[in-house]
Tab-separated table of C-alpha atoms and ligand atoms in Angstrom:
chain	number	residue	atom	x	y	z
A	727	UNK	CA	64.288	141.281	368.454
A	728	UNK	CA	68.041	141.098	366.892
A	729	UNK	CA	69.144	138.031	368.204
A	730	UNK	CA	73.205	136.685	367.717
A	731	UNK	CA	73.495	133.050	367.548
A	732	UNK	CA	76.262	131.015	367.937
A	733	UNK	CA	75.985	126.991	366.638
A	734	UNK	CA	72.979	128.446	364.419
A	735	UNK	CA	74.413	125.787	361.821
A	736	UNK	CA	73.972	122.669	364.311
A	737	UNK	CA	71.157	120.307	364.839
A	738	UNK	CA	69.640	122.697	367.749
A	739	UNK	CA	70.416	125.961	365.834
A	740	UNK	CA	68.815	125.418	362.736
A	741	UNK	CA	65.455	124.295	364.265
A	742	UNK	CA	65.966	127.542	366.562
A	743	UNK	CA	66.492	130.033	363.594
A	744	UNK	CA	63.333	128.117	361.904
A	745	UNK	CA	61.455	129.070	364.997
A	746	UNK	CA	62.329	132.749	365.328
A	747	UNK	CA	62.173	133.591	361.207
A	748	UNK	CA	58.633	132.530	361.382
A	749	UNK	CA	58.413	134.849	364.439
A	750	UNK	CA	60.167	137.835	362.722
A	751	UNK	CA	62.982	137.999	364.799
A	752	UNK	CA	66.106	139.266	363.382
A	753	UNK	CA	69.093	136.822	363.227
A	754	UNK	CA	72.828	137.365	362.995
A	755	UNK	CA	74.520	134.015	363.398
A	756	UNK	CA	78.167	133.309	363.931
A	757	UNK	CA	79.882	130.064	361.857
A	758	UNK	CA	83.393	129.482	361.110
A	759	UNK	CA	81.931	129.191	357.534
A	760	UNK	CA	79.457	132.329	357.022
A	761	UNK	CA	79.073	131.554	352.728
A	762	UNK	CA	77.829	128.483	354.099
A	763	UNK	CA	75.893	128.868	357.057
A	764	UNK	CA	73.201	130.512	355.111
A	765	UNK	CA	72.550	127.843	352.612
A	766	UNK	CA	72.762	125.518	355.706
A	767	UNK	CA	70.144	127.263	357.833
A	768	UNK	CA	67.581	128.063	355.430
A	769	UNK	CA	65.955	130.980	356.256
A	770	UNK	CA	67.265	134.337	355.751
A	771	UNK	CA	70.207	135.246	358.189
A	772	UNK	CA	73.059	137.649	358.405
A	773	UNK	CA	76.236	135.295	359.317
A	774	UNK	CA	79.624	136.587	360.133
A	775	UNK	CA	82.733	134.273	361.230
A	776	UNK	CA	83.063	135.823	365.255
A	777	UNK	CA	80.406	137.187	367.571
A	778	UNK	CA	81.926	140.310	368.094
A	779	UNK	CA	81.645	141.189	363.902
A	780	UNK	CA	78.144	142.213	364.769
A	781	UNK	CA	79.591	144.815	367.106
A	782	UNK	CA	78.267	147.809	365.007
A	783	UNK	CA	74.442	146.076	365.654
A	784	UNK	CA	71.864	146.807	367.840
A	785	UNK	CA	71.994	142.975	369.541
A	786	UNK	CA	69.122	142.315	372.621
A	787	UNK	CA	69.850	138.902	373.057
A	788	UNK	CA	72.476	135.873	372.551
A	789	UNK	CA	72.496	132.479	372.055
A	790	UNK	CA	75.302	130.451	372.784
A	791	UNK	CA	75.284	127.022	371.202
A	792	UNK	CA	78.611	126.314	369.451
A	793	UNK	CA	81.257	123.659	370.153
A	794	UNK	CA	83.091	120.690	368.580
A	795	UNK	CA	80.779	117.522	368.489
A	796	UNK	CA	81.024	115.579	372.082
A	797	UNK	CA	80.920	112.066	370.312
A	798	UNK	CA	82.971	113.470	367.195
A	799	UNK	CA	86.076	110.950	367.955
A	800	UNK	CA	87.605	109.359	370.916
A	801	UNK	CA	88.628	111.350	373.756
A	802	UNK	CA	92.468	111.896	373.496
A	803	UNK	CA	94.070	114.559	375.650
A	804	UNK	CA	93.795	116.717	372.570
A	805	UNK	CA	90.287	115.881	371.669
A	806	UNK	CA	88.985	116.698	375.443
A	807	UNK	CA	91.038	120.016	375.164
A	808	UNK	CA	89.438	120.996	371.930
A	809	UNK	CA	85.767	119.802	373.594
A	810	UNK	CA	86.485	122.568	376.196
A	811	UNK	CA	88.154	125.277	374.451
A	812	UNK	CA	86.319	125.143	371.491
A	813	UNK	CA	83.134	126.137	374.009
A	814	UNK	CA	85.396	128.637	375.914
A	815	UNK	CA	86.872	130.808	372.751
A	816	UNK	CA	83.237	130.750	371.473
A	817	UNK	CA	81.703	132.211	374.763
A	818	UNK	CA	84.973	134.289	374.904
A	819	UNK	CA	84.238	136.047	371.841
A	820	UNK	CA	80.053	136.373	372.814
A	821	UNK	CA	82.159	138.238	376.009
A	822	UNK	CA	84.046	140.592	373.840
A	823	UNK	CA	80.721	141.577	371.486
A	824	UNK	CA	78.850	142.283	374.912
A	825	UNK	CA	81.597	144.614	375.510
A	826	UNK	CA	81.989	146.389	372.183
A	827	UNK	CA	78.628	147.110	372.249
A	828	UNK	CA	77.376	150.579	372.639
A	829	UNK	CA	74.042	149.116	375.062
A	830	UNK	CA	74.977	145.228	376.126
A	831	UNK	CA	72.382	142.501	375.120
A	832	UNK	CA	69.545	142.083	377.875
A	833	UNK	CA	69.694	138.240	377.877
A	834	UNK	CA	72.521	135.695	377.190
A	835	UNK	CA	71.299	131.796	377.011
A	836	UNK	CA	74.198	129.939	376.903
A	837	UNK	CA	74.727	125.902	376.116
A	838	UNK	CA	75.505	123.463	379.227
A	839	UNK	CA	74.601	119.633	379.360
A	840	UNK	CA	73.493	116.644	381.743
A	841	UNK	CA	76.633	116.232	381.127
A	842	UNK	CA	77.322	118.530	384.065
A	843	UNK	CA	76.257	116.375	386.793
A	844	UNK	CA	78.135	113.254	385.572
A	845	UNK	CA	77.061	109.713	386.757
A	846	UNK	CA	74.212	110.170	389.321
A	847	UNK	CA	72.975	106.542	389.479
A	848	UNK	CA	69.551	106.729	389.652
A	849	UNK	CA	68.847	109.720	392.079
A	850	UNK	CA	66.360	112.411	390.765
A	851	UNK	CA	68.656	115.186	390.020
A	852	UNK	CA	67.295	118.726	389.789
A	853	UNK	CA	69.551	121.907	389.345
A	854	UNK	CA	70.696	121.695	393.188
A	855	UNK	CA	72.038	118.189	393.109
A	856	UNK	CA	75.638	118.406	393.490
A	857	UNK	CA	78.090	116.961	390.705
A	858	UNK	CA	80.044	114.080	390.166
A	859	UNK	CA	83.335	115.330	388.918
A	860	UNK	CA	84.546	113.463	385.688
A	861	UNK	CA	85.859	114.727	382.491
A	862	UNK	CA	81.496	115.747	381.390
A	863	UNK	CA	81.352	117.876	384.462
A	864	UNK	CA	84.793	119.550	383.811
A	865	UNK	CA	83.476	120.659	380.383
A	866	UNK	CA	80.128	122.043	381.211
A	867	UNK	CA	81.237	123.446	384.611
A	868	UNK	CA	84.159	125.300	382.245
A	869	UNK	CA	81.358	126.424	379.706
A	870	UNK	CA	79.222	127.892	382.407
A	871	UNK	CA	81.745	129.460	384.123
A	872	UNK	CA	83.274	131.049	381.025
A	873	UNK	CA	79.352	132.363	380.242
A	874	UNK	CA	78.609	133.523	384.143
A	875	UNK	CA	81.545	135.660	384.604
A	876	UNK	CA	79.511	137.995	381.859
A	877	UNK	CA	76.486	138.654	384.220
A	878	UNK	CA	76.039	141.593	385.179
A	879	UNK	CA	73.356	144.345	386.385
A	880	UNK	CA	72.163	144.603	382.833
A	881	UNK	CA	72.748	141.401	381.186
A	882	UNK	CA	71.145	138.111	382.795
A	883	UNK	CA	73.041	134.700	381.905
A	884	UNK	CA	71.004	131.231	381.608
A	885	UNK	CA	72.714	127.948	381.107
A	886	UNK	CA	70.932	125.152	379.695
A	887	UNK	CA	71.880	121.470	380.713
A	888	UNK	CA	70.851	119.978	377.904
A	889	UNK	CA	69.547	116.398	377.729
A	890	UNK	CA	69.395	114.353	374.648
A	891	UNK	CA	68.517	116.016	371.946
A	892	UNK	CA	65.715	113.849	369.982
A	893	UNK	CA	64.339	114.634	366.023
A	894	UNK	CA	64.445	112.900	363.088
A	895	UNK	CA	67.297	114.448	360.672
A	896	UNK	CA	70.269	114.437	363.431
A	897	UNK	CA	71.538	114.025	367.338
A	898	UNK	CA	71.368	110.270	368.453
A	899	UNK	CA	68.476	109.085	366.808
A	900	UNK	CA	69.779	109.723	363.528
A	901	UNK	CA	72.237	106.773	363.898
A	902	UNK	CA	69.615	104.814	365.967
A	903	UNK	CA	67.120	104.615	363.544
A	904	UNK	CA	68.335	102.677	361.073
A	905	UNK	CA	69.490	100.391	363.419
A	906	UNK	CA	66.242	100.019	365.155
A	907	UNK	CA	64.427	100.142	362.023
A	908	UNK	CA	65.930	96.737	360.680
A	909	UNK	CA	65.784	95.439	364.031
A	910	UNK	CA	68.965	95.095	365.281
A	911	UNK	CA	68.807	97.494	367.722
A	912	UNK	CA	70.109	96.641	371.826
A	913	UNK	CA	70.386	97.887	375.557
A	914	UNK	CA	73.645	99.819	376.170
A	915	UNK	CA	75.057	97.414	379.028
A	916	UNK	CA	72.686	96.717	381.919
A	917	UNK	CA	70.475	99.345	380.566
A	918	UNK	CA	70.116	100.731	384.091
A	919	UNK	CA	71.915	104.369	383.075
A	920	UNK	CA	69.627	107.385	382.839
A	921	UNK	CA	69.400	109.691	379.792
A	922	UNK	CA	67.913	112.664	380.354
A	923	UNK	CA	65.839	113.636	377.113
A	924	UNK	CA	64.183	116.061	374.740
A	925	UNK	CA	62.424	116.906	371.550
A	926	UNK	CA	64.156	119.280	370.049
A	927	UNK	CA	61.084	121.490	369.599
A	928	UNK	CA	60.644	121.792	373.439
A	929	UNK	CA	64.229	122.689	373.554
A	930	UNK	CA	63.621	125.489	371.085
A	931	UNK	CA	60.180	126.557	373.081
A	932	UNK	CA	62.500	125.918	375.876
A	933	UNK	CA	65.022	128.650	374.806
A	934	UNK	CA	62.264	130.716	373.142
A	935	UNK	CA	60.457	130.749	377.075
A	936	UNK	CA	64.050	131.789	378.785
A	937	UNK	CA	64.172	135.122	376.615
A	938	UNK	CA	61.145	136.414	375.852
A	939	UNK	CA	58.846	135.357	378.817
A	940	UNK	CA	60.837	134.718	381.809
A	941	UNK	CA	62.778	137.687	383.808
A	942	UNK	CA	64.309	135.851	385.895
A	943	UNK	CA	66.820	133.641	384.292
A	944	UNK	CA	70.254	134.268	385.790
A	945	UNK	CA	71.948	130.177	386.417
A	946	UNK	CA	71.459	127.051	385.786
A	947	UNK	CA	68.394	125.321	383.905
A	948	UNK	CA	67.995	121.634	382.795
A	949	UNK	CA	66.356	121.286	379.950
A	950	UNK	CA	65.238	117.602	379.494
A	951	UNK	CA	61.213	116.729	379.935
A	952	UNK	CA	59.961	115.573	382.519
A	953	UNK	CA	60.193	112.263	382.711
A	954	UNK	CA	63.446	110.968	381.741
A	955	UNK	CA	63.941	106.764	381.525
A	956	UNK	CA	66.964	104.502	381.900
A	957	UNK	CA	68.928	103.227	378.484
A	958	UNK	CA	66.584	99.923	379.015
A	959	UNK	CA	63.111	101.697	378.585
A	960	UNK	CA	64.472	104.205	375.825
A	961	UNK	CA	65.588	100.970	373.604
A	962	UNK	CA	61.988	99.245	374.808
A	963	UNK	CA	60.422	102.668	373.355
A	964	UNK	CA	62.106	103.365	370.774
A	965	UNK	CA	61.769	99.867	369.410
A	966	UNK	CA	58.068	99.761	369.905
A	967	UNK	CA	57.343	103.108	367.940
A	968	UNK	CA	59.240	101.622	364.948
A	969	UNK	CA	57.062	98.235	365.349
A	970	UNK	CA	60.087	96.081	365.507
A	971	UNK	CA	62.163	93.885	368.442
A	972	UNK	CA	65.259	95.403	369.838
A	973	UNK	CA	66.737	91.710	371.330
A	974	UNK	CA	70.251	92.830	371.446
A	975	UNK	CA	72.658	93.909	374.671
A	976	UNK	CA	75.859	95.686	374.126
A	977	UNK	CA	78.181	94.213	376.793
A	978	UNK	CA	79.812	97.077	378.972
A	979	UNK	CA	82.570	96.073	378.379
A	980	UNK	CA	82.706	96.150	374.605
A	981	UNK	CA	81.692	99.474	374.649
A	982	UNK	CA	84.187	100.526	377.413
A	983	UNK	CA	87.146	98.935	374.869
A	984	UNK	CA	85.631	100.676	371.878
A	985	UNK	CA	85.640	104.048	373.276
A	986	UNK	CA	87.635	104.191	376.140
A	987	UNK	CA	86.288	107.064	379.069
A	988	UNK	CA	83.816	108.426	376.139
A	989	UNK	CA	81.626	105.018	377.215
A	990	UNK	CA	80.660	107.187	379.909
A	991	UNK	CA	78.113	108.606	378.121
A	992	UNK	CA	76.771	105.172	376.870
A	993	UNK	CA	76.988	103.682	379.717
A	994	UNK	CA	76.506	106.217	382.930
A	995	UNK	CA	73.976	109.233	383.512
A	996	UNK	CA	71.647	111.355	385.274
A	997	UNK	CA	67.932	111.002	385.949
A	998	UNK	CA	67.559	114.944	385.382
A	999	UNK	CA	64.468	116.723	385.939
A	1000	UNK	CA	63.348	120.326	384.787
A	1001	UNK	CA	62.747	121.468	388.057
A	1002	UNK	CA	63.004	125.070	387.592
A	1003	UNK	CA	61.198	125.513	384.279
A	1004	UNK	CA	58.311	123.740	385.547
A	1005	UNK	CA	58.241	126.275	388.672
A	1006	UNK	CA	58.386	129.019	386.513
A	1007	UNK	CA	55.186	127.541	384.230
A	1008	UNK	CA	56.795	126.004	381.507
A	1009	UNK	CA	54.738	123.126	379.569
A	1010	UNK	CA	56.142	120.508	377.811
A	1011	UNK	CA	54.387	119.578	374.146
A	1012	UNK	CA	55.970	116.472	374.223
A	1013	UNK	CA	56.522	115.277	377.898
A	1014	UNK	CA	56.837	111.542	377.386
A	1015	UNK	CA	59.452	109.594	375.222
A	1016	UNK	CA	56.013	107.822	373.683
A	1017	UNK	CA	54.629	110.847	372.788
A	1018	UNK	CA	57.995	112.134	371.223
A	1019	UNK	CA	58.199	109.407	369.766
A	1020	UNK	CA	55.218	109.271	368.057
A	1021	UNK	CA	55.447	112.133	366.651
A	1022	UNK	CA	59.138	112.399	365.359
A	1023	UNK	CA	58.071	108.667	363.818
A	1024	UNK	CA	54.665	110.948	362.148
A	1025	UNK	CA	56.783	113.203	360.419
A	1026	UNK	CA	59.588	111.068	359.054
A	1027	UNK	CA	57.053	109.062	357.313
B	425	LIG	N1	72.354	117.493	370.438
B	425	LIG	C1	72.351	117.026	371.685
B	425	LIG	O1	71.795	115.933	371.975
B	425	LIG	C2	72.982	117.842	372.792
B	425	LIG	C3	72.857	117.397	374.117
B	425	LIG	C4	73.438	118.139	375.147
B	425	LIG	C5	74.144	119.304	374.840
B	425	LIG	N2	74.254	119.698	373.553
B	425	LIG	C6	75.062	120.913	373.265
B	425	LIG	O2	74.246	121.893	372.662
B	425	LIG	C7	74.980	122.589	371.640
B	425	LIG	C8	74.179	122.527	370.351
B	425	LIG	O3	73.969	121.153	370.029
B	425	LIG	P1	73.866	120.657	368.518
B	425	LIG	O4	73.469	119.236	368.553
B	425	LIG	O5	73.072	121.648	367.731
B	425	LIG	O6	75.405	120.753	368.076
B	425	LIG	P2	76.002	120.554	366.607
B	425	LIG	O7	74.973	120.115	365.639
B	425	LIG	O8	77.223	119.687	366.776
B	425	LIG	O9	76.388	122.050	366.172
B	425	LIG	C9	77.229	122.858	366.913
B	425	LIG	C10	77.781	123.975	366.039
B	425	LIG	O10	79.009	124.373	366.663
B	425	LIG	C11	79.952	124.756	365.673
B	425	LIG	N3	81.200	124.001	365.899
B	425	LIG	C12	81.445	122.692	365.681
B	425	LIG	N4	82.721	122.387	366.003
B	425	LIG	C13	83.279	123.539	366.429
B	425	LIG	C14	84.569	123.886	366.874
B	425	LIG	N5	85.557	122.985	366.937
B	425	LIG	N6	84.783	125.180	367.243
B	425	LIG	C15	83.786	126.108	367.173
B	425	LIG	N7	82.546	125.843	366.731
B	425	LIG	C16	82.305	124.566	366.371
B	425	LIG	C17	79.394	124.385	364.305
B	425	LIG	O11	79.037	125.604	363.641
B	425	LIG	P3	79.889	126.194	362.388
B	425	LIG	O12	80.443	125.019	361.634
B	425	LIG	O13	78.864	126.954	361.620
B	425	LIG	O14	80.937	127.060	362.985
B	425	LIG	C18	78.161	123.559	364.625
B	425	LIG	O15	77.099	123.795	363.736
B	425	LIG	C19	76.333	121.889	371.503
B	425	LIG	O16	77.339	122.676	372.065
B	425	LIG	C20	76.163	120.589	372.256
B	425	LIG	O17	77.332	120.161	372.943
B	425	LIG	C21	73.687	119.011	372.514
């Protein structure tokens, strides 16, 4: 398959263009630095600096995935505006390929978060739970949107709510580990928050499942495993599969003076389950934070 990808460079790109080299797909990948995304990736790709440069391609499928980093710096005004239209331009321009070319792609995944239910306490929350509207929802209801308006009869749209993204060379364990590893890692506040989950090899078997295996896919998906576990039990877990105590808190209200409303994602959440992929028969490899774990701890060592 020819396959455009947008974020190809990021932490969840890269181990996706891994996955579909090995599986001989074809991949054109969009970076605002194309010289470097290829040295970045690692496996042979065609990159270009906008989605709609690959207009004079066959393209079957797209991959939506780029946007400024959520926990880059603190949100200012300006910082939440570039959050969201950093997101929008990029889905923009995925828009404006689909409509240069000749035969539009079959299949458009396209990045969301937990994000987009906001704080949920500790309700299960599948894809029907309605959100709570903060500044997280605003962004990933703004994403989707931007990506839905391109459905149509012959191009289906799925948008991944992503949970925590977990491996060992980047998203929030990369910072953790250390940490955790000499011992001084803590609770976030009461510990009581949610956060939603995921090896990032699921994710990519997660997107992998949505294009080639699955006709249905129009809407929302979450894509977190299965069983997701309040701030308290990740530190508990986390701290056990490095063999060391984690006897610190993080008062609320440090963090809430450090970063201002981007605590929210320290210190609030969403207990989000993959309702719809497992209805549709997708299986987890790594459905447990011990078993995750384990085996991101395995291959760091
Ligand atoms: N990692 C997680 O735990 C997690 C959780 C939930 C949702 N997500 C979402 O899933 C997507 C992929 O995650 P990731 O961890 O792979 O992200 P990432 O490592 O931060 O990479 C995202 C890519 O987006 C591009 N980018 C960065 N800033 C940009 C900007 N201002 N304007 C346009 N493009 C920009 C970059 O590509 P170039 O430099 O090549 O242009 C970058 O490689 C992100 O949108 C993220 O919000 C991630």
């Amino acid at each position: 398959m020819n396959i455009v990808i947008t974020g190809a460079t990021g932490f969840v790109g890269q181990a996706l263009c891994r996955y579909w080299h090995e599986k001989g797909h074809t991949l054109m990948v969009v970076s605002r630095q194309p010289d470097k995304a290829r040295d970045t990736i690692g496996v042979p790709v065609t990159a270009r600096a906008k989605a709609v440069d690959f207009a004079d391609q066959q393209v079957d499928a797209v991959v939506n995935l780029a946007g400024e980093p959520i926990f880059n710096r603190r949100w200012s005004d300006a910082q939440k505006r570039q959050l969201i239209d950093s997101r929008v331009r990029a889905t923009r321009d995925v828009g404006e390929l689909c409509q240069q070319l000749p035969q539009p792609p079959r299949k458009l995944i396209s990045g969301s978060a937990m994000g987009y239910y906001g704080d949920q306490g500790s309700r299960e929350v599948t894809e029907q739970t309605p959100p709570h509207d903060e500044f997280a929802h605003q962004l990933c209801r703004q994403w989707e949107e931007e990506a839905r308006k391109l459905e149509t009869g012959q191009m289906s749209v799925a948008c991944i709510r992503i949970g925590l993204v977990l491996d060992r060379d980047g998203g929030m364990l990369k910072p953790m580990r250390p940490m955790f590893r000499l011992g001084v890692g803590g609770r976030l506040g009461k510990g009581r928050q949610y956060m939603p989950w995921i090896h990032r090899h699921d994710l990519v078997r997660i997107i992998d499942f949505l294009l080639e295996r699955h006709d249905d896919v129009d809407g929302a998906w979450n894509a977190g495993a299965p069983a997701p576990v309040t701030n308290a039990e990740f530190t508990r877990t986390l701290a056990a599969s490095l063999n060391r105590p984690a006897p610190f808190v993080v008062p609320g209200s440090v963090i809430s003076l450090a970063l201002g409303e981007m605590s929210q994602l320290l210190l609030t959440g969403a207990r989000m389950v993959p309702a719809r992929l497992e209805a549709a028969g997708f299986r987890f490899e790594y459905p447990t934070l011990e078993k995750a774990l384990a085996a991101i701890q395995r291959d760091a060592a």
